[in-house]
Coordinates of C-alpha atoms in Angstrom, one line a residue:
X833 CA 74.5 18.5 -50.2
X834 CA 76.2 21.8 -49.0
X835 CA 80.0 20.9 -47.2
X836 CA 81.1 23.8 -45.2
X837 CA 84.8 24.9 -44.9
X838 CA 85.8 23.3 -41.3
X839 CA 87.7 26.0 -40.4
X840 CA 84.5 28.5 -41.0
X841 CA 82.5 26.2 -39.2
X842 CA 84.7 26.6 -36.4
X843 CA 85.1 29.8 -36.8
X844 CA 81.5 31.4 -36.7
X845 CA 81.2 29.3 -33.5
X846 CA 84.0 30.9 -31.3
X847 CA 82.7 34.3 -32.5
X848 CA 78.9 33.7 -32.0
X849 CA 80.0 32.0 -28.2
X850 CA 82.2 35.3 -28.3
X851 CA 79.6 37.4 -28.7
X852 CA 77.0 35.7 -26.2
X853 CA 79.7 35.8 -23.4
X854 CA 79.9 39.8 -24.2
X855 CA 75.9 39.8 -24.1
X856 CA 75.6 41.2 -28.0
X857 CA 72.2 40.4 -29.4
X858 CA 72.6 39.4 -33.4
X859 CA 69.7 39.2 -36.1
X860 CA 71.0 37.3 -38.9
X861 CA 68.1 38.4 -42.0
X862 CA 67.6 35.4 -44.5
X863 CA 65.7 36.6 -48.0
X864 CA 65.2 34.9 -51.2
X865 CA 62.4 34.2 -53.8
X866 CA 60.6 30.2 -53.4
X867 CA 63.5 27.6 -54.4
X868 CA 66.1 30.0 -54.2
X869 CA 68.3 28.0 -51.9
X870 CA 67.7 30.0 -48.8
X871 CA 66.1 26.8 -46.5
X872 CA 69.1 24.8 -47.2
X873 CA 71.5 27.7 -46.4
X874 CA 69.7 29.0 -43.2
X875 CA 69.4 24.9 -42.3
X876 CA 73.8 25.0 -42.6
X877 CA 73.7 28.1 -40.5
X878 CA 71.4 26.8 -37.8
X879 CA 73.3 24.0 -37.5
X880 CA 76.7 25.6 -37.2
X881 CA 75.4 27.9 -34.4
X882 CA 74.6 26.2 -30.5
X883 CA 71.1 25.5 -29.8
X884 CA 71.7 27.0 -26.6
X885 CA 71.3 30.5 -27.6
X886 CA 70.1 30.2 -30.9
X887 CA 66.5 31.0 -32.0
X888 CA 65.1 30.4 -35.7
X889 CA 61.6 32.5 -36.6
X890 CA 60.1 31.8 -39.7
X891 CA 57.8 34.2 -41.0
X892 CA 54.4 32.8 -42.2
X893 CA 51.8 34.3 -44.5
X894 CA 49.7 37.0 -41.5
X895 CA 47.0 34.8 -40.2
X896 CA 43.7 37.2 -38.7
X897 CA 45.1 37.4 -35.4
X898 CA 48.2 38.8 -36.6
X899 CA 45.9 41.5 -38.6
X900 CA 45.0 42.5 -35.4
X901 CA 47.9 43.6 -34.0
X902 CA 50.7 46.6 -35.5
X903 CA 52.6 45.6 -38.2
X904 CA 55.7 45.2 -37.0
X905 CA 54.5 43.1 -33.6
X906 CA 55.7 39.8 -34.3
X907 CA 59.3 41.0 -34.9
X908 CA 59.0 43.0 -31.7
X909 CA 57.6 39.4 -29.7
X910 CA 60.9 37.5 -31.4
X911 CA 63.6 40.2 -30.4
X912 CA 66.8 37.6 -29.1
X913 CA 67.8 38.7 -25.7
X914 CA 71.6 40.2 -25.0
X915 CA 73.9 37.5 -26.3
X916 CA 71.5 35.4 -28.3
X917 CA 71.0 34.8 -32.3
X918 CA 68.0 35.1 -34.0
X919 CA 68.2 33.6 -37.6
X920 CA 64.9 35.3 -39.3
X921 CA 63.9 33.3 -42.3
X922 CA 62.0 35.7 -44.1
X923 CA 61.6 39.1 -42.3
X924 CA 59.8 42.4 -42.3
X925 CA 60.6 42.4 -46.0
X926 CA 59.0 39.7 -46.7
X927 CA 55.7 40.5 -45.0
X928 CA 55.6 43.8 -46.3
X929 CA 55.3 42.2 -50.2
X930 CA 52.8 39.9 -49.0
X931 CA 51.2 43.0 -47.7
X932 CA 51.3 45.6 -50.6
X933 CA 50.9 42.6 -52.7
X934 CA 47.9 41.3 -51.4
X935 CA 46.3 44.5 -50.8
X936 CA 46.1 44.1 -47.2
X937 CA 45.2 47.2 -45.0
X938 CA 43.2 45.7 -42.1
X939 CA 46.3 47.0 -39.7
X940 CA 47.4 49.7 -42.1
X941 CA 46.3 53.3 -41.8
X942 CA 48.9 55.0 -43.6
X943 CA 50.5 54.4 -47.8
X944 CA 52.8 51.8 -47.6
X945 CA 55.8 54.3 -48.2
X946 CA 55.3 55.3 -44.3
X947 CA 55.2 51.5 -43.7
X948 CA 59.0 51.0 -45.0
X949 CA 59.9 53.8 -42.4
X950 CA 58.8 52.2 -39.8
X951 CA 61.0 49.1 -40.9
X952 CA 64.3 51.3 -41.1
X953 CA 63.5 53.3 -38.0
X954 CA 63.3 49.6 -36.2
X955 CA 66.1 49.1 -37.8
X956 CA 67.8 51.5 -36.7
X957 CA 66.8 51.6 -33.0
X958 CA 67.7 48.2 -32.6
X959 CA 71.2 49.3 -33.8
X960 CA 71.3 52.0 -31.8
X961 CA 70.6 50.0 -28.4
X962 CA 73.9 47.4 -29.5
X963 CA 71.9 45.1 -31.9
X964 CA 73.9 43.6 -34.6
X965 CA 72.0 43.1 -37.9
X966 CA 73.4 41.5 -41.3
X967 CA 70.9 40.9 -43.7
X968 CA 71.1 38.2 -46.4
X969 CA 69.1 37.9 -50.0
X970 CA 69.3 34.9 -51.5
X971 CA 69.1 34.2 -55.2
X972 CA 69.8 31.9 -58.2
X973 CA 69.1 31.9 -61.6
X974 CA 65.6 30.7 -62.7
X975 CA 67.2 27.7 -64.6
X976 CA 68.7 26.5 -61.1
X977 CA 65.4 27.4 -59.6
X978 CA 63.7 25.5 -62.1
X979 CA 65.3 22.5 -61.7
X980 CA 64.9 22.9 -57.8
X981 CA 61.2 22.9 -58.6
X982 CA 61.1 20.1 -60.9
X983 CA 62.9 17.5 -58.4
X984 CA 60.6 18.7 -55.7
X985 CA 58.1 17.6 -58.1
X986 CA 59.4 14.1 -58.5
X987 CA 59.2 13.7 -55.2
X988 CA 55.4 12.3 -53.9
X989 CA 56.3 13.8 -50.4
X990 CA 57.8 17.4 -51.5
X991 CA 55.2 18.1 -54.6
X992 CA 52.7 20.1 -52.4
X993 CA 55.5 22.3 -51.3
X994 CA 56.5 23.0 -55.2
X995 CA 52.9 23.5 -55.9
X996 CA 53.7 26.6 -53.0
X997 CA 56.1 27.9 -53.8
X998 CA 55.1 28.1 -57.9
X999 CA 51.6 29.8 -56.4
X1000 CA 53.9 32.1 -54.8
X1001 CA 55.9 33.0 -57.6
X1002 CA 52.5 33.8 -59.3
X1003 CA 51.0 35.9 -56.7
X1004 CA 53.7 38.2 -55.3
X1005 CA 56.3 40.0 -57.3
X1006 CA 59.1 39.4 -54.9
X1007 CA 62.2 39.5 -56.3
X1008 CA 61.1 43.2 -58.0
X1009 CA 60.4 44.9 -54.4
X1010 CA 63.1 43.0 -52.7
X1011 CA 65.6 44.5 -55.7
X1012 CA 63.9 48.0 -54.7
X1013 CA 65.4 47.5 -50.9
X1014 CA 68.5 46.1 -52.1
X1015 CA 69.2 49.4 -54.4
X1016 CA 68.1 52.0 -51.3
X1017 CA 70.6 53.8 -49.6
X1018 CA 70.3 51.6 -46.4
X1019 CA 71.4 52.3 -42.9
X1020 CA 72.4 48.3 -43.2
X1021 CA 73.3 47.2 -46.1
X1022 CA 72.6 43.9 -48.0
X1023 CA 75.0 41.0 -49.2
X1024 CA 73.7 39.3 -51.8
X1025 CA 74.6 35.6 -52.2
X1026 CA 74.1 33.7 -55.9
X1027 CA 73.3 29.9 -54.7
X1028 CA 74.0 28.4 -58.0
X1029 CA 77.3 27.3 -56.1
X1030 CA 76.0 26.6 -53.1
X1031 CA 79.3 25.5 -51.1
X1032 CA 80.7 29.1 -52.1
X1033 CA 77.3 30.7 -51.2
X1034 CA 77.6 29.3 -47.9
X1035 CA 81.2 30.5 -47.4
X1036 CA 80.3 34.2 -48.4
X1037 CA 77.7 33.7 -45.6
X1038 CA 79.5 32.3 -42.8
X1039 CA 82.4 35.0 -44.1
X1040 CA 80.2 38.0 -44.3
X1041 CA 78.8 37.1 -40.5
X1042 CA 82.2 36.6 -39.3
X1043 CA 83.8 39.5 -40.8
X1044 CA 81.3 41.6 -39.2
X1045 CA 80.8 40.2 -35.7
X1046 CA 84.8 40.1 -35.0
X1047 CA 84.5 44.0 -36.0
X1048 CA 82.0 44.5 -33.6
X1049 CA 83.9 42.1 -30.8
X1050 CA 86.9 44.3 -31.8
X1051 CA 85.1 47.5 -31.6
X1052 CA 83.4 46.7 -28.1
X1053 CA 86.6 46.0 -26.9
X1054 CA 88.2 48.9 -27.6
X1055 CA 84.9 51.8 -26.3
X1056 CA 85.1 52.9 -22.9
X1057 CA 82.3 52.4 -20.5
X1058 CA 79.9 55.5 -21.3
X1059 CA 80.3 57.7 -17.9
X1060 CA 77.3 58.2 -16.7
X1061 CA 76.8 62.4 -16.2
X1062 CA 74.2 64.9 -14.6
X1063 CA 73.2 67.5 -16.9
X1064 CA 70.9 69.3 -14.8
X1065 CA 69.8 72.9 -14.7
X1066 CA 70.7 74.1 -11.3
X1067 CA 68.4 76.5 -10.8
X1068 CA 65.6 74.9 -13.1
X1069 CA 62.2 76.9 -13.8
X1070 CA 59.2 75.5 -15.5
X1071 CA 57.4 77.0 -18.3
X1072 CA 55.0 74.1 -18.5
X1073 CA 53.9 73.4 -14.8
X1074 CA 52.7 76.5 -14.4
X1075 CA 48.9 76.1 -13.0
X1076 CA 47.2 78.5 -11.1
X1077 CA 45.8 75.2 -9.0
X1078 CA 43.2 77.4 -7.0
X1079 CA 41.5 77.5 -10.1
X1080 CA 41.4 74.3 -11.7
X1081 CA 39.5 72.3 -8.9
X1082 CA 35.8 71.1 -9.4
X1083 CA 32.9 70.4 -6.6
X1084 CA 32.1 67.5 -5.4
X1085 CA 28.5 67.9 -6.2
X1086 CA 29.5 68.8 -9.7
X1087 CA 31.8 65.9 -9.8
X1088 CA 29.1 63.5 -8.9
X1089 CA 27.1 64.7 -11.6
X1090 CA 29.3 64.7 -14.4
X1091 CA 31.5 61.5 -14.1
X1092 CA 28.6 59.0 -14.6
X1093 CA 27.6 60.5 -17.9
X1094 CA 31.3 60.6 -19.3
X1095 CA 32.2 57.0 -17.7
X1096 CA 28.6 56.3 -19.6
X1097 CA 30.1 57.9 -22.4
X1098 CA 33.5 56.0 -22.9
X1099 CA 31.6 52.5 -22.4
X1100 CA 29.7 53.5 -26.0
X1101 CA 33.4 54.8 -27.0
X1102 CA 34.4 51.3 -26.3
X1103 CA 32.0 50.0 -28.5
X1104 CA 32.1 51.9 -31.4
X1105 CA 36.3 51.5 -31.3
X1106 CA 35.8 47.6 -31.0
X1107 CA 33.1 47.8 -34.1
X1108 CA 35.7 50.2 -36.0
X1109 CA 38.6 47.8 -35.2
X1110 CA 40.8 50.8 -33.9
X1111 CA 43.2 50.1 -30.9
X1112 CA 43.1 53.1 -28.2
X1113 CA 46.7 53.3 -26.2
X1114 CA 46.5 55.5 -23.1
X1115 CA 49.9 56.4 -21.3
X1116 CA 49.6 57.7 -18.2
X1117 CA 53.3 59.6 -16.4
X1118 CA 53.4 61.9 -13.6
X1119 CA 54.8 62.9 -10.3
X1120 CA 55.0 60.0 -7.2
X1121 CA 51.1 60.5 -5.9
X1122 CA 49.3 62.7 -9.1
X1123 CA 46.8 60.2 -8.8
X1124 CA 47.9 58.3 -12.0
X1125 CA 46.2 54.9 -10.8
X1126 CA 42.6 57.0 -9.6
X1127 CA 42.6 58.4 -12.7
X1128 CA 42.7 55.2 -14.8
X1129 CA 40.3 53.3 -12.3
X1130 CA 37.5 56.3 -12.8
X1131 CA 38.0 56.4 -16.7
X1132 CA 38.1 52.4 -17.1
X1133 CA 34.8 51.8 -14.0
X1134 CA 32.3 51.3 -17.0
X1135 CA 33.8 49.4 -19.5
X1136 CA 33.7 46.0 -20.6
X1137 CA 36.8 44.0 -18.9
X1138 CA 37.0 42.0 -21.9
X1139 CA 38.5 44.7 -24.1
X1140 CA 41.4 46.7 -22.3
X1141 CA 44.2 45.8 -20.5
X1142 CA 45.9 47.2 -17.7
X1143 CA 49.9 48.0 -17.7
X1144 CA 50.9 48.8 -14.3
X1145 CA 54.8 49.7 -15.3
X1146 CA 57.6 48.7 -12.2
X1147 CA 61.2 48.3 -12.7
X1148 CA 62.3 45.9 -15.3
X1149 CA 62.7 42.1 -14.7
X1150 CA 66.2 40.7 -15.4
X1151 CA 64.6 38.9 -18.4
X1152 CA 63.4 42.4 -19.5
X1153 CA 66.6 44.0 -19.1
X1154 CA 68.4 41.5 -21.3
X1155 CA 65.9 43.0 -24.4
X1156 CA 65.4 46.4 -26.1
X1157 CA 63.9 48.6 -23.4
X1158 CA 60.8 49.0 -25.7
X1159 CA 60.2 45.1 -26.0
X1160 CA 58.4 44.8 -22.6
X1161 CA 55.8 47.5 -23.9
X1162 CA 55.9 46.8 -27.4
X1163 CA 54.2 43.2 -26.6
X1164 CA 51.7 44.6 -24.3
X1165 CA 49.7 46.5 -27.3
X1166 CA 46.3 46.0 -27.4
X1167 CA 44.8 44.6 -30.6
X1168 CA 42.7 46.4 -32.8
X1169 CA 39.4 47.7 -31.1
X1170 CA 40.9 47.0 -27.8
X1171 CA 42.5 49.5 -25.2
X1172 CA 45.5 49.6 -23.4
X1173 CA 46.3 51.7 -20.4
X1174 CA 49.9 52.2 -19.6
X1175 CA 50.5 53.3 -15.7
X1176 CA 53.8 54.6 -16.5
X1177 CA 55.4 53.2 -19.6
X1178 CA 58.7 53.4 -22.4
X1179 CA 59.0 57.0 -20.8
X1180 CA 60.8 55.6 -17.6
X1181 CA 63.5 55.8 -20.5
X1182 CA 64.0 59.5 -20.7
X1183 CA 62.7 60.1 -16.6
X1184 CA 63.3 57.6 -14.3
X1185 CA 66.5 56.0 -16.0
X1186 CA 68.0 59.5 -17.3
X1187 CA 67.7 60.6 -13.2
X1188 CA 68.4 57.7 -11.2
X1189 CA 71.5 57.2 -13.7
X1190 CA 70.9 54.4 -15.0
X1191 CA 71.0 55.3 -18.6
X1192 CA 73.6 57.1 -19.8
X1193 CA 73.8 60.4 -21.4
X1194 CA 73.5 59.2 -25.2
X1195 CA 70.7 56.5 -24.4
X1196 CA 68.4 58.5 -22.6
X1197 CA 68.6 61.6 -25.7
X1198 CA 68.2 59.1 -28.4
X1199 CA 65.8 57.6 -26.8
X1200 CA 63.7 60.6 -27.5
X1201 CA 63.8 60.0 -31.5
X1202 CA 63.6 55.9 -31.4
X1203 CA 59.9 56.6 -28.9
X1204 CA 58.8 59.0 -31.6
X1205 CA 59.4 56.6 -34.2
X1206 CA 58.2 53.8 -32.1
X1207 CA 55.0 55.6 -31.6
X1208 CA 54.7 56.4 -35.1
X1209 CA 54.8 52.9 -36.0
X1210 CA 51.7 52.3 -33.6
X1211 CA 49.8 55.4 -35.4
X1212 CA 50.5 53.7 -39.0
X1213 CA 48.7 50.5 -37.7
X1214 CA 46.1 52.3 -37.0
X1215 CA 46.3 52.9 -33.2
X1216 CA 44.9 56.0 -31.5
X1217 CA 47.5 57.4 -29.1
X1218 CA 46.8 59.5 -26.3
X1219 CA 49.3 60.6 -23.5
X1220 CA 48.8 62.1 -19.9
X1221 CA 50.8 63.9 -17.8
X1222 CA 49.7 64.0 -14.0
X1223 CA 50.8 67.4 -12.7
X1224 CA 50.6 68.7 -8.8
X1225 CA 52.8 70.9 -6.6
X1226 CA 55.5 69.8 -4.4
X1227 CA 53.0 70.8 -1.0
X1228 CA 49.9 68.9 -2.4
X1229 CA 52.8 65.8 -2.8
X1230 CA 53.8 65.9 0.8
X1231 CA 50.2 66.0 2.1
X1232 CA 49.5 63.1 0.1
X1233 CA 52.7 61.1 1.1
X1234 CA 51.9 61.9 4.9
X1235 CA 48.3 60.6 4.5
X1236 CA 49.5 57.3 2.9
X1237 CA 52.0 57.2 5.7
X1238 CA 49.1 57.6 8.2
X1239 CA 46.2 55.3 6.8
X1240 CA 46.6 51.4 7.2
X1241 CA 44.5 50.9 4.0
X1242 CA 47.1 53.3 2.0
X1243 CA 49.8 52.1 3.7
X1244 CA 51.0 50.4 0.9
X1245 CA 51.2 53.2 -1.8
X1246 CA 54.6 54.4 0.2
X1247 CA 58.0 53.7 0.2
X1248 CA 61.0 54.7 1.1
X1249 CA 61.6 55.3 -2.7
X1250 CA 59.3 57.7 -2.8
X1251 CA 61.1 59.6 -0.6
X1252 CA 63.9 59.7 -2.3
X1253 CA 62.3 60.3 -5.3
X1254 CA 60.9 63.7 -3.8
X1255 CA 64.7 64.6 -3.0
X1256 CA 65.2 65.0 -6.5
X1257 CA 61.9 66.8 -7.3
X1258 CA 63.4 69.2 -9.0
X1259 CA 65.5 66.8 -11.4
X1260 CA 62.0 64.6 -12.2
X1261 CA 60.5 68.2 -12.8
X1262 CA 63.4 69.4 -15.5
X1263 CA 63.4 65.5 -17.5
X1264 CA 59.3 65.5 -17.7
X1265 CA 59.8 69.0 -19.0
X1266 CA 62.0 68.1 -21.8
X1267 CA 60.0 64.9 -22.6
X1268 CA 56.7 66.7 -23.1
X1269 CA 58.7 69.1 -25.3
X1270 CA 60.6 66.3 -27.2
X1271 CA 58.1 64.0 -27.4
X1272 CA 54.7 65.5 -28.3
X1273 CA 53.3 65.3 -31.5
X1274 CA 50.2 65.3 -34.1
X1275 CA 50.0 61.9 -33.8
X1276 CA 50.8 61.0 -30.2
X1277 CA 50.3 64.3 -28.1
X1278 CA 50.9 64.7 -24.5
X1279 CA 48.5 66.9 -22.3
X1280 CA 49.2 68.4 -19.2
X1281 CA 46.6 67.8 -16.5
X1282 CA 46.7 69.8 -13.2
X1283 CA 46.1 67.2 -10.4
X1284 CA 46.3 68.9 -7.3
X1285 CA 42.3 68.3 -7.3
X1286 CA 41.7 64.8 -8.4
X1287 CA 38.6 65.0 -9.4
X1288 CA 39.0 67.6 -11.4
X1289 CA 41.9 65.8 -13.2
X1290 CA 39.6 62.9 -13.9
X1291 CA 37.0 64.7 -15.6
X1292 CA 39.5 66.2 -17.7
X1293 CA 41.3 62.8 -18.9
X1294 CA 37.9 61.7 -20.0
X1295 CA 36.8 64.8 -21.7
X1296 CA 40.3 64.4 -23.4
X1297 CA 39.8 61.0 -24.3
X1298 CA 35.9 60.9 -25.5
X1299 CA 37.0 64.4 -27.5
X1300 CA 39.6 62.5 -29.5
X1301 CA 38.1 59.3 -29.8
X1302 CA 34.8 61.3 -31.3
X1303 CA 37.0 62.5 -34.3
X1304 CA 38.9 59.5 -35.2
X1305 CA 35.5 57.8 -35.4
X1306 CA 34.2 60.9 -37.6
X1307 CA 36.8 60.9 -39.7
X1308 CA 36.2 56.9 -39.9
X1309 CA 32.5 57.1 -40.8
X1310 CA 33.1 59.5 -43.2

């Protein structure tokens, strides 16, 4: 039986209420080979920590719906809230062996090298954004381990979970990759704890988690509030939003005749994306009014309900604004061979929230390299990334913010928001600017639609769409 100090017991309890009082999310990282002694440490950590605020996720072998999704999903879903304590027993690490190990690729497009980045870039944007992150590998020698095994063994009720973990030892080479992560250069670094004694194993834990939290208590004690500040060109001109609008309009007649084919079109897209098992993410920003919501209703008319989803992005909840800003989207990604259409999206980060102030200056800039990775992450699982940007002039705005104002049935699409929004046209106009340059890339590019002329701005999203969807099947058949 493991005794703990009572003065680290105590301890680690004032620090951990210390840090949910100053809303500080921790993710405490438990690894270790079968019958290391890491379920008997994580068990004295649990139960030093209050319930209250204190969530334990064990990671299980993937089961097919979790093939379905990206491969870091489930660690987005179990993100702790500001203040909370997430205890991971087994991790990201840990699914990646069972990954590489196993062979498994159904939610893996890329070598496993690009895989690992994705786990330090989460990593590190969880950092970034105030999460702490101490990460544990727990291990013995294989005499102790053996003898772990063998009284497991003796026991009628316990012998099925030797039998496991002795499978497991057979079929993954943990303790080699896990040594491989331990050696990197890591952004956060790993404490390794021998269990042979396991009442000093447990003190180098609860010491190694309060060491580091107090440093962080200390440190967010002593940084001043980050002032929020206007960086604005004052004079701003666009290089991007630069249409000659006159030009890019369709007929009606023309319209009429085109749209049914395309909308014909992205149904058999559907299909053959649901068959392939590729997930299609469609983010849609723009001005108040482009015509965003048109746009998505025309591409999605034909499709089977069954496999998209619609993401009609407001203002966060207070539940979502206790989490990563990426959380709320990063659980709304469709499974493989589904769609997902984003009505605005994780770029209220670097528009919305960098305007209205209500990120500051060094959130809203970082938050250009942590989407980029995010995105990656998605294009590594496989996902096909597609991004819009809903374009029209400041005249074609007001004529469309006067109609809404004048018909009962539109009523609702106007608010005094959008008003003030249009004040600040000018700011909206400079930070979509610098997203589209910042943010487009080979894997996730944005495109610039003119929407002065809606339906010409529809048929373009679709041609966009069915144009890329057409190679990433090619490239898949072939």
């Amino acid at each position: 039986m493991i005794e703990i100090d009572d003065e680290l017991e105590f301890k680690i309890g004032e620090t951990t209420r210390k840090t949910h009082e100053m809303d500080i999310p921790v993710m405490i990282i438990i690894e270790g080979p079968p019958a290391s002694g890491k379920s008997r440490l994580s068990n004295a950590l649990y139960m030093a920590l209050d319930a209250k605020y204190t969530d334990f996720v064990a990671t299980r072998p993937p089961r097919d719906i979790d093939l379905r999704y990206p491969f870091m999903q489930r660690f987005w879903n179990h993100l702790p809230k500001s203040g909370d304590v997430n205890i991971h027993f087994r991790s990201w690490y840990a699914q990646y062996i069972e990954y590489k190990e196993a062979k498994i690729t159904d939610n893996i497009a890329v070598d496993f090298k690009e895989i690992s980045t994705d786990m330090e870039n989460f990593e590190k944007t969880l950092q970034q954004n105030g999460y702490e992150i101490i990460k544990f590998y727990v291990n013995t020698s294989e005499e102790v381990r053996q003898k772990h095994l063998n009284k497991l063994k003796e026991n009628p009720t316990l012998k099925w979970k030797a039998e496991e973990f002795e499978e497991h030892l057979e079929l993954f080479n943990y303790e080699e990759e896990m040594q491989g992560f331990i050696d990197q250069k890591q952004q956060i670094p790993w404490t390794e704890i021998d269990f042979e004694d396991k009442n000093e194993a447990i003190n180098t834990m609860f010491e190694t988690i309060i060491d580091t939290l107090e440093k962080r208590i200390a440190t967010e004690e002593t940084t001043p509030v980050q002032r929020i500040v206007s960086d604005f060109t004052k004079y701003f001109e666009t290089e991007l939003f630069t249409f000659d609008f006159e030009k890019e309009k369709i007929s009606k007649n023309k319209y009429k005749e085109i749209l049914p084919e395309l909308q014909l079109k992205m149904r058999d897209i559907q299909f053959q994306l649901y068959q392939q098992k590729i997930p299609l993410i469609l983010v849609y920003e723009g001005m108040d009014a482009a015509g965003k919501g048109g746009n998505i209703k025309r591409t999605r008319q034909r499709l089977d309900p069954t496999g998209y989803t619609i993401n009609a992005v407001s203002a966060p909840t207070d539940i979502e604004l206790a989490h990563h800003y990426l959380w709320r989207f990063a659980t709304d990604i469709p499974r493989s061979g589904h769609i997902g259409f984003f009505d605005r999206s994780w770029y209220g980060r670097v528009l919305v929230e960098r305007v209205e102030g209500f990120a500051s200056q060094k959130e809203w800039t970082q938050a250009y390299d942590e989407i980029k990775d995010f995105e990656k992450s998605l294009y590594n699982s496989g996902a096909v990334i597609i991004k819009f940007f809903l374009s029209l002039d400041k005249d074609e705005q007001l004529e469309r913010f006067k109609e809404r104002e004048q018909n009962v049935e539109k009523q609702w699409k106007i608010t005094k928001e959008d008003w003030r929004n249009r004040e600040k046209w000018d700011q909206y106009l400079e930070a979509s600017e610098d997203m589209i340059k910042e943010t487009s890339t080979e894997y996730a590019p944005w495109h610039i639609i003119p929407g002065n002329n809606k339906k010409y701005a529809r048929i373009k999203v679709l041609k966009k769409i069915i144009s890329a969807c057409e190679k990433v099947l090619k490239d898949e058949r072939n």
